[in-house]
Coordinates of C-alpha atoms and ligand atoms in Angstrom, one line a residue:
M945 CA -10.2 58.8 114.6
D946 CA -8.2 56.4 116.7
F947 CA -7.2 57.3 120.2
A948 CA -5.4 54.1 121.0
L949 CA -1.6 53.7 121.1
T950 CA -0.1 51.4 118.6
D951 CA 1.7 48.3 119.8
E952 CA 5.0 50.0 119.1
Q953 CA 4.0 53.0 121.1
S954 CA 2.9 50.9 124.0
T955 CA 6.2 49.1 123.9
I956 CA 8.1 52.4 124.0
F957 CA 6.1 53.6 127.0
E958 CA 6.6 50.3 128.9
M959 CA 10.3 50.2 128.1
A960 CA 10.8 53.7 129.4
H961 CA 8.6 53.1 132.4
A962 CA 10.4 49.9 133.4
F963 CA 13.8 51.6 133.0
G964 CA 12.6 54.5 135.2
Q965 CA 11.3 52.2 137.9
E966 CA 14.4 50.1 138.0
R967 CA 17.3 52.5 137.4
I968 CA 16.0 55.9 138.4
A969 CA 13.2 55.7 141.0
P970 CA 15.2 53.9 143.7
H971 CA 17.9 56.6 143.6
A972 CA 15.8 59.8 142.9
R973 CA 15.9 61.0 146.5
A974 CA 19.6 60.3 146.9
W975 CA 20.4 62.2 143.6
E976 CA 18.3 65.1 144.9
A977 CA 20.2 65.2 148.1
S978 CA 23.6 65.1 146.4
G979 CA 22.5 67.6 143.8
E980 CA 23.7 65.6 140.9
I981 CA 22.5 62.8 138.6
P982 CA 25.4 60.3 138.1
K983 CA 26.7 60.8 134.5
S984 CA 26.7 57.0 134.0
I985 CA 22.9 57.0 133.7
W986 CA 23.0 58.9 130.4
P987 CA 24.7 56.3 128.2
E988 CA 22.3 53.7 129.7
L989 CA 19.3 55.9 128.5
A990 CA 21.1 56.3 125.1
E991 CA 21.2 52.5 124.7
L992 CA 17.4 52.6 124.6
G993 CA 17.6 55.1 121.8
F994 CA 16.7 58.1 124.1
G995 CA 19.8 60.2 123.3
G996 CA 18.5 61.3 119.9
L997 CA 14.8 60.6 120.2
Y998 CA 13.7 62.6 117.2
V999 CA 17.1 62.8 115.4
R1000 CA 16.5 61.3 112.0
E1001 CA 17.3 57.6 111.6
E1002 CA 19.7 58.2 108.7
N1003 CA 21.7 60.4 111.1
G1004 CA 21.8 57.8 113.8
G1005 CA 18.8 58.8 115.9
A1006 CA 15.7 57.0 116.9
G1007 CA 13.6 59.0 114.4
L1008 CA 10.5 59.0 116.7
S1009 CA 7.6 61.3 116.3
R1010 CA 7.0 64.0 118.9
L1011 CA 4.0 62.0 120.1
D1012 CA 6.2 59.0 120.6
A1013 CA 8.7 61.1 122.5
T1014 CA 6.0 62.4 124.9
L1015 CA 5.4 58.7 125.9
V1016 CA 9.0 58.4 126.9
F1017 CA 8.9 61.5 129.1
E1018 CA 5.5 60.6 130.6
A1019 CA 6.9 57.2 131.5
L1020 CA 10.3 58.3 132.8
S1021 CA 8.7 61.1 134.9
A1022 CA 6.8 58.5 137.0
A1023 CA 10.3 57.9 138.4
C1024 CA 11.7 61.4 138.5
P1025 CA 10.7 64.5 136.6
S1026 CA 14.0 66.2 137.2
V1027 CA 16.0 63.4 135.4
A1028 CA 13.4 63.2 132.6
A1029 CA 13.5 67.0 132.0
M1030 CA 17.3 67.0 131.7
L1031 CA 16.9 64.3 129.1
S1032 CA 14.4 66.5 127.3
I1033 CA 16.8 69.5 127.2
H1034 CA 19.6 67.3 125.8
N1035 CA 17.2 66.0 123.1
M1036 CA 16.1 69.5 122.2
C1037 CA 19.8 70.3 121.5
A1038 CA 20.4 67.1 119.6
A1039 CA 17.4 67.8 117.4
M1040 CA 18.7 71.4 116.7
I1041 CA 22.0 70.0 115.6
D1042 CA 20.3 67.4 113.4
K1043 CA 17.8 69.8 111.9
F1044 CA 19.9 72.9 111.4
G1045 CA 23.6 71.9 111.6
S1046 CA 25.9 71.5 108.6
D1047 CA 27.1 68.0 107.6
A1048 CA 30.4 68.9 109.2
L1049 CA 28.8 70.0 112.5
R1050 CA 26.5 66.9 112.6
A1051 CA 29.5 64.7 112.0
K1052 CA 31.4 66.4 114.8
Y1053 CA 28.7 66.4 117.5
L1054 CA 25.8 64.1 116.7
P1055 CA 27.4 60.7 117.4
S1056 CA 28.4 61.7 120.9
A1057 CA 25.1 63.4 121.5
I1058 CA 23.2 60.3 120.5
S1059 CA 25.4 58.0 122.6
M1060 CA 25.1 60.6 125.4
D1061 CA 28.8 60.5 126.0
R1062 CA 28.4 64.2 125.5
L1063 CA 25.5 65.8 127.4
F1064 CA 24.2 69.1 125.9
A1065 CA 22.7 72.1 127.6
Y1066 CA 20.6 74.9 126.1
C1067 CA 21.5 78.5 126.9
L1068 CA 19.0 81.2 125.9
T1069 CA 18.0 83.0 129.2
E1070 CA 20.2 85.8 130.6
P1071 CA 20.0 87.7 133.9
G1072 CA 18.3 90.6 132.1
S1073 CA 16.1 88.6 129.6
G1074 CA 13.9 85.6 130.2
S1075 CA 10.4 85.9 128.6
D1076 CA 11.7 88.6 126.3
A1077 CA 14.5 86.3 125.1
A1078 CA 15.2 88.1 121.9
A1079 CA 16.6 91.0 124.0
L1080 CA 19.6 88.9 124.9
K1081 CA 23.0 90.7 125.2
T1082 CA 25.7 88.0 125.0
R1083 CA 28.0 89.2 122.2
A1084 CA 29.5 87.0 119.5
E1085 CA 32.3 89.1 117.9
V1086 CA 33.7 87.8 114.6
T1087 CA 37.4 86.8 114.8
D1088 CA 39.9 85.6 112.2
D1089 CA 38.9 82.0 112.7
G1090 CA 35.5 82.1 114.3
F1091 CA 33.7 83.9 117.1
S1092 CA 34.6 85.3 120.5
L1093 CA 31.7 85.1 123.0
T1094 CA 31.2 87.4 126.0
G1095 CA 28.2 87.5 128.3
T1096 CA 26.3 85.6 130.9
K1097 CA 23.5 83.0 130.6
A1098 CA 21.2 82.5 133.6
F1099 CA 19.4 79.5 135.0
I1100 CA 21.1 77.0 132.8
S1101 CA 20.0 73.4 133.5
G1102 CA 23.2 71.4 133.5
G1103 CA 25.4 74.4 133.8
G1104 CA 28.8 73.3 134.9
Y1105 CA 27.7 69.7 134.5
A1106 CA 27.0 69.3 130.7
D1107 CA 29.8 68.6 128.2
A1108 CA 28.7 71.1 125.6
Y1109 CA 26.4 74.1 125.4
I1110 CA 24.3 75.6 122.6
I1111 CA 24.6 79.3 123.2
M1112 CA 22.3 81.9 121.6
A1113 CA 24.4 85.1 121.2
R1114 CA 24.2 88.4 119.4
S1115 CA 26.5 88.2 116.3
D1116 CA 24.7 91.1 114.6
G1117 CA 22.3 93.9 115.3
E1118 CA 19.4 94.3 117.7
G1119 CA 16.3 92.1 117.6
P1120 CA 15.9 88.4 116.9
K1121 CA 17.6 88.5 113.5
G1122 CA 20.9 89.5 115.1
I1123 CA 21.1 86.3 117.1
S1124 CA 23.2 83.2 116.1
A1125 CA 23.5 79.8 117.8
M1126 CA 26.9 78.2 118.5
I1127 CA 28.3 75.3 120.3
V1128 CA 30.8 75.8 123.1
E1129 CA 32.5 72.7 124.6
D1130 CA 33.2 72.3 128.2
G1131 CA 36.8 73.2 129.0
T1132 CA 36.9 76.0 126.3
K1133 CA 39.1 78.9 127.6
G1134 CA 36.9 81.7 128.9
L1135 CA 34.0 79.5 129.8
S1136 CA 33.2 79.4 133.5
F1137 CA 30.2 78.9 135.8
G1138 CA 28.3 80.6 138.6
A1139 CA 27.5 79.1 142.0
L1140 CA 25.0 76.2 142.2
E1141 CA 21.5 77.7 142.4
D1142 CA 19.6 76.6 145.5
K1143 CA 16.2 75.7 144.0
M1144 CA 12.7 74.6 145.2
G1145 CA 12.7 71.5 143.0
W1146 CA 14.6 69.8 140.1
K1147 CA 17.4 69.6 142.7
S1148 CA 19.2 66.6 141.2
Q1149 CA 19.8 68.7 138.1
P1150 CA 22.5 71.4 138.7
T1151 CA 21.5 74.9 137.6
R1152 CA 24.2 77.5 137.2
Q1153 CA 25.0 80.7 135.3
V1154 CA 27.1 80.1 132.3
Q1155 CA 29.7 82.8 131.9
L1156 CA 31.6 83.6 128.7
D1157 CA 34.6 85.8 128.8
N1158 CA 36.3 86.2 125.4
C1159 CA 35.5 82.6 124.8
N1160 CA 36.9 81.7 121.4
I1161 CA 35.2 79.1 119.2
P1162 CA 36.0 78.0 115.7
A1163 CA 33.7 79.1 112.8
E1164 CA 32.6 75.5 112.2
N1165 CA 30.8 75.6 115.6
L1166 CA 28.2 78.0 114.3
L1167 CA 24.9 76.1 114.2
G1168 CA 23.3 76.6 110.8
E1169 CA 23.2 80.1 109.4
R1170 CA 24.4 83.3 111.1
G1171 CA 21.4 85.4 112.2
Q1172 CA 19.1 82.4 112.4
G1173 CA 19.8 81.4 116.0
F1174 CA 16.7 82.8 117.5
T1175 CA 14.5 81.0 114.9
Y1176 CA 16.3 77.7 115.8
A1177 CA 16.0 78.3 119.5
M1178 CA 12.2 78.9 119.1
A1179 CA 11.8 75.9 116.7
G1180 CA 12.9 73.6 119.5
L1181 CA 10.5 75.0 122.0
D1182 CA 7.1 73.7 120.6
G1183 CA 8.4 70.2 121.1
G1184 CA 10.1 71.1 124.4
R1185 CA 6.8 72.3 125.7
L1186 CA 5.2 69.0 124.9
N1187 CA 8.0 67.2 126.7
I1188 CA 7.7 69.3 129.8
S1189 CA 3.9 68.7 129.8
A1190 CA 4.5 65.0 129.5
C1191 CA 6.8 65.2 132.5
S1192 CA 4.0 66.9 134.6
L1193 CA 1.5 64.3 133.4
G1194 CA 3.7 61.3 134.2
A1195 CA 4.7 62.5 137.7
A1196 CA 1.1 63.6 138.6
Q1197 CA -0.2 60.2 137.4
N1198 CA 2.3 58.5 139.6
A1199 CA 1.2 60.6 142.6
L1200 CA -2.5 59.8 141.9
T1201 CA -1.7 56.0 141.8
A1202 CA 0.2 56.3 145.1
T1203 CA -2.6 58.2 146.6
L1204 CA -5.2 55.6 145.6
A1205 CA -3.2 52.9 147.3
Y1206 CA -2.6 55.1 150.4
M1207 CA -6.3 55.9 150.8
G1208 CA -7.1 52.2 150.9
E1209 CA -4.8 51.7 153.8
R1210 CA -5.1 54.8 155.9
T1211 CA -8.0 54.8 158.4
A1212 CA -9.9 57.6 160.2
F1213 CA -13.1 57.5 162.1
G1214 CA -13.2 53.7 161.8
K1215 CA -12.9 53.4 158.1
T1216 CA -10.4 53.7 155.3
I1217 CA -10.3 57.2 154.0
D1218 CA -11.3 56.1 150.5
Q1219 CA -14.8 55.5 152.0
F1220 CA -15.4 59.2 152.4
Q1221 CA -17.4 60.4 149.4
A1222 CA -16.0 63.9 149.5
L1223 CA -12.6 62.4 149.0
Q1224 CA -13.9 59.9 146.3
F1225 CA -15.1 62.9 144.4
R1226 CA -11.7 64.5 144.5
L1227 CA -10.2 61.2 143.1
A1228 CA -12.8 61.3 140.3
D1229 CA -12.0 64.9 139.5
M1230 CA -8.2 64.2 139.4
E1231 CA -8.7 61.2 137.2
T1232 CA -10.9 63.2 134.8
E1233 CA -8.5 66.1 134.6
L1234 CA -5.5 64.0 134.1
Q1235 CA -7.2 62.0 131.3
A1236 CA -8.3 65.3 129.7
A1237 CA -4.7 66.5 129.9
R1238 CA -3.3 63.3 128.3
V1239 CA -5.7 63.5 125.4
F1240 CA -5.0 67.2 124.8
L1241 CA -1.3 66.7 125.0
R1242 CA -1.3 63.9 122.5
Q1243 CA -3.5 66.0 120.2
A1244 CA -1.0 68.8 120.3
A1245 CA 1.8 66.4 119.6
W1246 CA -0.1 65.0 116.7
K1247 CA -0.6 68.6 115.4
L1248 CA 3.2 69.2 115.6
D1249 CA 4.0 65.9 113.9
T1250 CA 1.6 66.5 111.0
G1251 CA 2.7 70.2 110.6
A1252 CA -0.7 71.6 111.3
A1253 CA -1.0 75.4 110.9
D1254 CA -2.2 75.8 114.5
A1255 CA 0.4 73.5 116.1
T1256 CA 2.2 76.3 118.0
K1257 CA -1.1 77.4 119.5
F1258 CA -2.0 73.8 120.5
C1259 CA 1.5 73.3 122.0
A1260 CA 1.1 76.4 124.1
M1261 CA -2.5 75.5 125.2
A1262 CA -1.3 72.0 126.1
K1263 CA 1.7 73.3 128.0
R1264 CA -0.4 75.7 130.1
F1265 CA -3.2 73.2 130.7
V1266 CA -1.2 70.1 131.4
T1267 CA 1.4 71.7 133.6
E1268 CA -1.2 73.4 135.7
T1269 CA -3.3 70.2 135.9
G1270 CA -0.2 68.3 136.9
S1271 CA 0.7 70.7 139.7
K1272 CA -2.9 70.9 141.0
T1273 CA -3.2 67.1 141.0
A1274 CA 0.1 66.6 142.8
N1275 CA -0.9 69.2 145.4
Q1276 CA -4.2 67.5 146.0
C1277 CA -2.4 64.1 146.4
L1278 CA -0.2 65.7 149.0
Q1279 CA -3.4 66.9 150.8
L1280 CA -5.0 63.5 150.7
H1281 CA -1.9 62.0 152.4
G1282 CA -2.4 64.4 155.3
G1283 CA 0.8 65.1 157.3
Y1284 CA 2.5 62.2 155.6
G1285 CA 2.3 63.9 152.3
Y1286 CA 4.5 66.6 153.7
L1287 CA 7.2 64.0 154.5
A1288 CA 9.9 63.1 152.0
D1289 CA 9.5 59.4 152.5
Y1290 CA 6.1 59.4 150.8
G1291 CA 7.5 60.9 147.6
I1292 CA 4.6 63.3 147.0
E1293 CA 6.3 66.5 148.3
K1294 CA 9.1 66.1 145.8
T1295 CA 6.6 65.8 143.0
V1296 CA 4.9 69.0 144.1
R1297 CA 8.3 70.8 144.2
D1298 CA 9.5 69.4 140.9
L1299 CA 6.4 70.2 138.9
R1300 CA 6.1 73.8 140.0
V1301 CA 8.8 75.0 137.7
H1302 CA 7.1 73.5 134.7
E1303 CA 4.7 76.4 134.9
I1304 CA 7.7 78.8 134.6
L1305 CA 10.2 77.4 132.1
E1306 CA 10.1 76.7 128.3
G1307 CA 8.1 79.9 128.3
T1308 CA 6.0 80.9 131.3
N1309 CA 2.4 80.0 131.4
E1310 CA 1.6 83.7 131.0
I1311 CA 3.6 83.6 127.7
M1312 CA 1.6 80.5 126.7
R1313 CA -1.6 82.6 127.2
M1314 CA -0.1 85.3 125.1
I1315 CA 0.6 82.9 122.3
V1316 CA -2.9 81.5 122.4
S1317 CA -4.7 84.9 122.7
R1318 CA -2.6 86.3 119.8
A1319 CA -3.5 83.4 117.6
L1320 CA -7.2 83.8 118.5
L1321 CA -7.2 87.5 117.7
S1322 CA -5.5 86.9 114.4
E1323 CA -7.8 84.0 113.5
R1324 CA -10.7 86.4 114.2
N1325 CA -9.4 88.9 111.6
T1326 CA -8.9 86.4 108.8
Ligands
FAD2625 C1 15.0 75.6 137.3 C2 15.1 76.4 136.0 C3 15.8 75.9 134.9 C4 15.9 76.6 133.8 N1 16.6 76.1 132.7 C5 16.9 76.9 131.6 C6 17.8 76.4 130.6 O1 18.3 75.3 130.7 N2 18.1 77.2 129.6 C7 17.5 78.5 129.5 O2 17.8 79.2 128.5 N3 16.7 79.0 130.4 C8 16.3 78.2 131.5 N4 15.5 78.6 132.5 C9 15.0 80.0 132.4 C10 13.5 80.1 132.1 O3 13.2 79.7 130.8 C11 13.0 81.5 132.5 O4 13.1 81.6 133.9 C12 11.6 81.8 132.0 O5 11.6 81.9 130.6 C13 11.1 83.1 132.6 O6 12.0 84.2 132.5 P1 12.4 85.1 133.7 O7 12.7 84.2 134.9 O8 13.4 86.1 133.3 O9 11.0 85.8 134.1 P2 10.5 87.2 133.5 O10 10.6 87.2 132.0 O11 11.2 88.3 134.2 O12 9.0 87.2 133.9 C14 8.5 87.6 135.2 C15 7.0 87.4 135.3 O13 6.4 88.3 134.3 C16 5.6 87.6 133.4 N5 5.7 88.2 132.1 C17 6.8 88.6 131.4 N6 6.4 89.1 130.2 C18 5.1 89.1 130.1 C19 4.1 89.6 129.2 N7 4.4 90.1 128.0 N8 2.8 89.4 129.5 C20 2.4 88.8 130.7 N9 3.3 88.4 131.6 C21 4.6 88.5 131.4 C22 6.2 86.2 133.4 O14 5.2 85.2 133.0 C23 6.5 86.0 134.9 O15 5.4 85.7 135.6 C24 15.3 77.9 133.7 C25 14.6 78.4 134.8 C26 14.5 77.7 135.9 C27 13.7 78.3 137.1

């Protein structure tokens, strides 16, 4: 068993980290204030191969493993988890097109997805269905030349900002088998957006409802097979959960590094606060928990890469554990900064706000516990 990164993996991490520190971190607060990430950053990320991280090389992607991809998200999140998470959503869509799309659909959309000239958003959640996603109601009626979509998607990251949307809609009967996935381009007649959601964190990333009103799309925009959309949507989520965990890990690690430096400068009662043993013990606990989270995340990614039978269970356990550890660590770092931690200038309060949603999306952490406990009970019976 070898826990070390390869030279190539270290290079990937360092490249992403350097890009984040140079091109994202200095602007993260301004982008948060303006509520938008400049679109020009995406092709820059694509030049590093980050537009199709795990799209197969023969299809123009970087062909990285899921473990390699977690390194990219961990490194970029040190600069801004909101930007890194938007990149993760785009990559989830690109991978769905690569894995399930026909040759024609891949030829139509993959090049612009990989170059990030076209940013993709993922639309599963609806106002009436979140955790119970298979209960979605958006209709996809069959027309002479394709489908007509009608319904509302809620909480869409990049809603009204992305260039194309993968929409999960009901083309057939009730339940998961009645759901198909289709691509709707921005500007399609009948596609509109709700107001910008006013959120706690991830503020640089616009979140809006995506509304479809008799929105006609050609048959060729069906992703893969009719009735398989829910399976495709779920297939992307194991890896998405690893990415979001990596985002928590990288941002929390950055907060801990900043806290270590701060505690060596800040004085109270005649000494720097890093001299108080109670606080040293908190540092020790945070370091231990983050290292445990990192090893666990990489093990889950390795399980997914190697097609282990229990990969879904491990991805769910990692998502629950790493995102909660990340939030707890960031919150502790805020506390160790005292009142300054509460001020935006120190960067910690943004991390606390940004990481909170990682416990909610890509399946809430309650749903992660459900996946794990179901697996445990069924393993017991075999
Ligand atoms: C900032 C942000 C960005 C998002 N981006 C996207 C996106 O790009 N695309 C997209 O499709 N969706 C997106 N979402 C939606 C997100 O995936 C959902 O919010 C999430 O799946 C939870 O659904 P819900 O909000 O409807 O909560 P609900 O499903 O209503 O859950 C409410 C509570 O009940 C709990 N619960 C529900 N069922 C069970 C159960 N069986 N057992 C125990 N507890 C249960 C939940 O864990 C939660 O605590 C985003 C959400 C946010 C906040």
